[in-house]
C-alpha atoms as one frame of an Amber mdcrd trajectory, in Angstrom:
protein
  -9.142 -11.922  11.820 -10.128  -8.164  11.498  -7.927  -5.965   9.858  -8.232
  -2.391   8.969  -6.023  -0.887   5.966  -6.176   2.075   4.459  -4.317   2.782
   1.383  -2.627   5.845   0.206  -1.373   7.929  -2.450  -1.311   9.702  -5.654
  -4.303   9.213  -9.104  -2.558   6.244 -11.014  -0.471   4.807  -9.315  -2.704
   2.004  -9.037  -4.678   1.866  -5.741  -8.064   0.416  -6.337  -6.139  -2.530
  -7.548  -4.344  -2.996  -5.280  -7.273  -2.982  -3.177  -9.855  -5.208  -6.013
  -6.885  -7.780  -5.705  -6.747  -8.128  -2.089 -10.676  -7.611  -1.259 -10.950
 -10.787  -4.282  -7.942 -12.406  -2.273  -9.953 -12.347   1.342 -13.373 -13.278
   0.240 -11.599 -16.391  -1.327  -9.725 -17.577   1.651 -13.115 -17.043   3.143
 -13.475 -13.716   5.168 -16.115 -10.377   5.132 -14.533  -7.531   3.105 -15.203
  -4.439   2.059 -13.568  -1.940   0.691 -14.006   2.502  -0.295 -12.381   4.216
  -2.121 -12.448   8.453  -2.327 -11.026  10.138  -4.890  -9.842  14.125  -4.632
  -8.475  15.162  -7.883  -7.145  11.423  -9.046  -7.196  12.068 -12.814  -4.891
  14.971 -11.881  -2.478  13.408 -10.134  -4.478  13.995  -7.272  -4.395  12.340
  -3.790  -6.253   9.068  -2.807  -7.360   6.899   0.181  -8.623   3.770  -0.533
  -9.879   2.101   2.555  -9.614  -1.630   2.597 -11.445  -3.784   6.156 -11.893
  -7.498   5.977 -12.863  -9.536   8.559 -15.520  -8.836  11.484 -17.038  -5.319
  10.169 -20.022  -4.435   8.875 -18.928  -0.583   8.299 -17.026   0.689   4.929
 -15.068   3.135   6.355 -11.930   3.222   8.500 -12.361   5.420  11.113  -9.755
   8.001  12.234  -7.552   6.503  14.343  -8.220   2.909  13.755  -5.815   1.412
  11.424  -4.101  -1.268  11.632  -1.783  -0.823   8.904  -1.139   2.299   5.991
   0.389   1.667   3.276   1.497   4.755   1.178   2.326   4.149  -2.312   3.934
   8.284  -1.832   5.927   9.560   0.324   4.714  12.749   1.652   0.930  10.794
   1.924   1.938   8.647   4.544   2.692  12.065   6.576  -1.547  12.999   5.177
  -2.358  10.075   6.852  -1.994  10.770  10.210  -5.328  10.930  11.282  -6.151
   7.509  10.725  -2.984   6.278  12.918  -3.068   5.127  16.235   0.383   4.544
  18.776  -0.054   0.379  16.866  -0.531   1.436  13.034   2.459  -0.104  11.843
   2.993   2.162   8.341   4.036   0.507   5.212   5.984   3.647   2.785   6.869
   3.560  -0.573  10.815   4.994  -0.925   8.857   7.483  -3.690   8.504  11.064
  -3.848   5.256  12.331  -6.396   6.693  15.827  -5.889   3.385  18.164  -6.948
   3.059  20.268  -9.770   3.247  24.418  -9.048   4.225  24.243  -6.299   6.789
  27.299  -4.742   7.398  25.624  -1.703  10.626  23.917  -1.354  10.335  20.335
  -0.457  12.395  18.078   1.657  14.482  15.326   0.039  13.389  10.835   0.355
  16.444  11.477   2.573  14.740  13.650   4.769  11.032  12.436   4.660  12.392
   9.188   5.935  13.955  10.383   8.800  11.632  12.948   9.548   8.901   8.891
   9.277  11.619   7.201  11.160  11.851   9.919  13.938   7.958  10.000  14.319
   6.692   5.987  13.537   7.375   3.511  15.341   6.132   0.697  13.568   7.418
   1.624  10.220   8.772  -0.384   6.594   9.991   1.505   3.958   9.991  -0.484
   0.174  11.347   0.545  -2.370   8.718  -0.329  -4.761   9.748   1.912  -7.365
  12.634   0.564  -7.868  12.428  -2.705  -7.783  10.013  -2.285 -10.596  12.264
   0.225 -12.667  14.663  -3.474 -12.791  12.032  -6.092 -13.227  10.956  -3.513
 -17.085   8.262  -0.823 -15.775   6.683   0.924 -13.166   3.297   0.000 -13.523
   4.479  -3.612 -11.286   4.527  -0.875  -8.335   1.745  -1.682  -6.365   2.262
  -5.655  -6.599   5.627  -5.462  -5.280   4.363  -3.673  -2.452   1.007  -6.170
  -2.467   4.012  -8.324  -1.569   5.913  -6.197   0.872   2.228  -5.600   2.688
   1.465  -9.052   2.868   5.136 -10.630   3.792   5.466  -7.860   6.548   1.907
  -8.630   8.400   2.606 -12.503   7.281  -1.102 -12.475   6.387  -0.456 -16.252
   5.102  -1.554 -17.200   8.789  -5.341 -16.778   6.328  -5.143 -15.681   3.644
  -2.901 -18.858   1.288   0.144 -17.506  -1.280  -2.092 -19.055  -3.992  -4.731
 -17.601  -2.848  -3.868 -13.826  -3.777  -1.437 -15.130  -6.396  -5.189 -16.914
  -8.113  -6.675 -12.786  -7.491  -3.864 -11.231  -9.098  -4.547 -13.473 -12.170
  -8.276 -12.500 -12.094  -8.305  -9.503 -11.119  -4.890  -7.692 -13.825  -5.336
  -9.904 -16.423  -2.159  -8.463 -18.233   1.521  -9.398 -17.887   0.464 -11.946
 -15.101   4.208 -13.318 -14.660   5.338 -10.670 -14.707   3.094  -8.909 -11.966
   3.662 -12.706  -9.902   7.059 -11.598  -9.689   6.532  -9.372  -8.740   4.703
  -9.925  -5.863   7.454 -12.256  -5.168   9.412  -9.232  -4.919   7.895  -8.014
  -2.581   7.860 -10.802  -0.822  11.437  -9.864   0.763  10.898  -6.661   2.760
   8.719  -9.063   5.664  12.006  -9.258   7.111  13.437  -5.936   7.233  13.263
  -3.509   8.533
């Protein structure tokens, strides 16, 4: 297996935690995994991107055009990540809009942004992790729902048994384990939808 997963989002959305759980699960399943974080103004709500490479890889950074999967935790960030995509890249996009602070330009609505993505991306999965997490009781579970979506959409169960990734959630999150495991299970539903 060789898999390049480019994560993009806004500071505070749990991308680094997501990458830690996924990378740890891959290693527990017997694969090589490298994680590289890059931070912009993440402490002030700026863009964050994290590279996760699993399998037969030698360097931590995904080359431009080399992402097998782009996971956008925020819908505008999906547009910023297109340089890492190719025609076969799968996009998993959270249906959440975080409006940039101090901007004077009109920002399109979530529906307008989603329609634009649907017109231009062949392999697109839109997940509503924010709403699902709110229903679960706290938006903090958003990233674990997205992890479940990624796991089911890519059919990672062929490489990483579900019990292994759940063990990684327990070991790396250490808080609200039951809710995070439920969040992961909620995310699994997205593998059957497009």
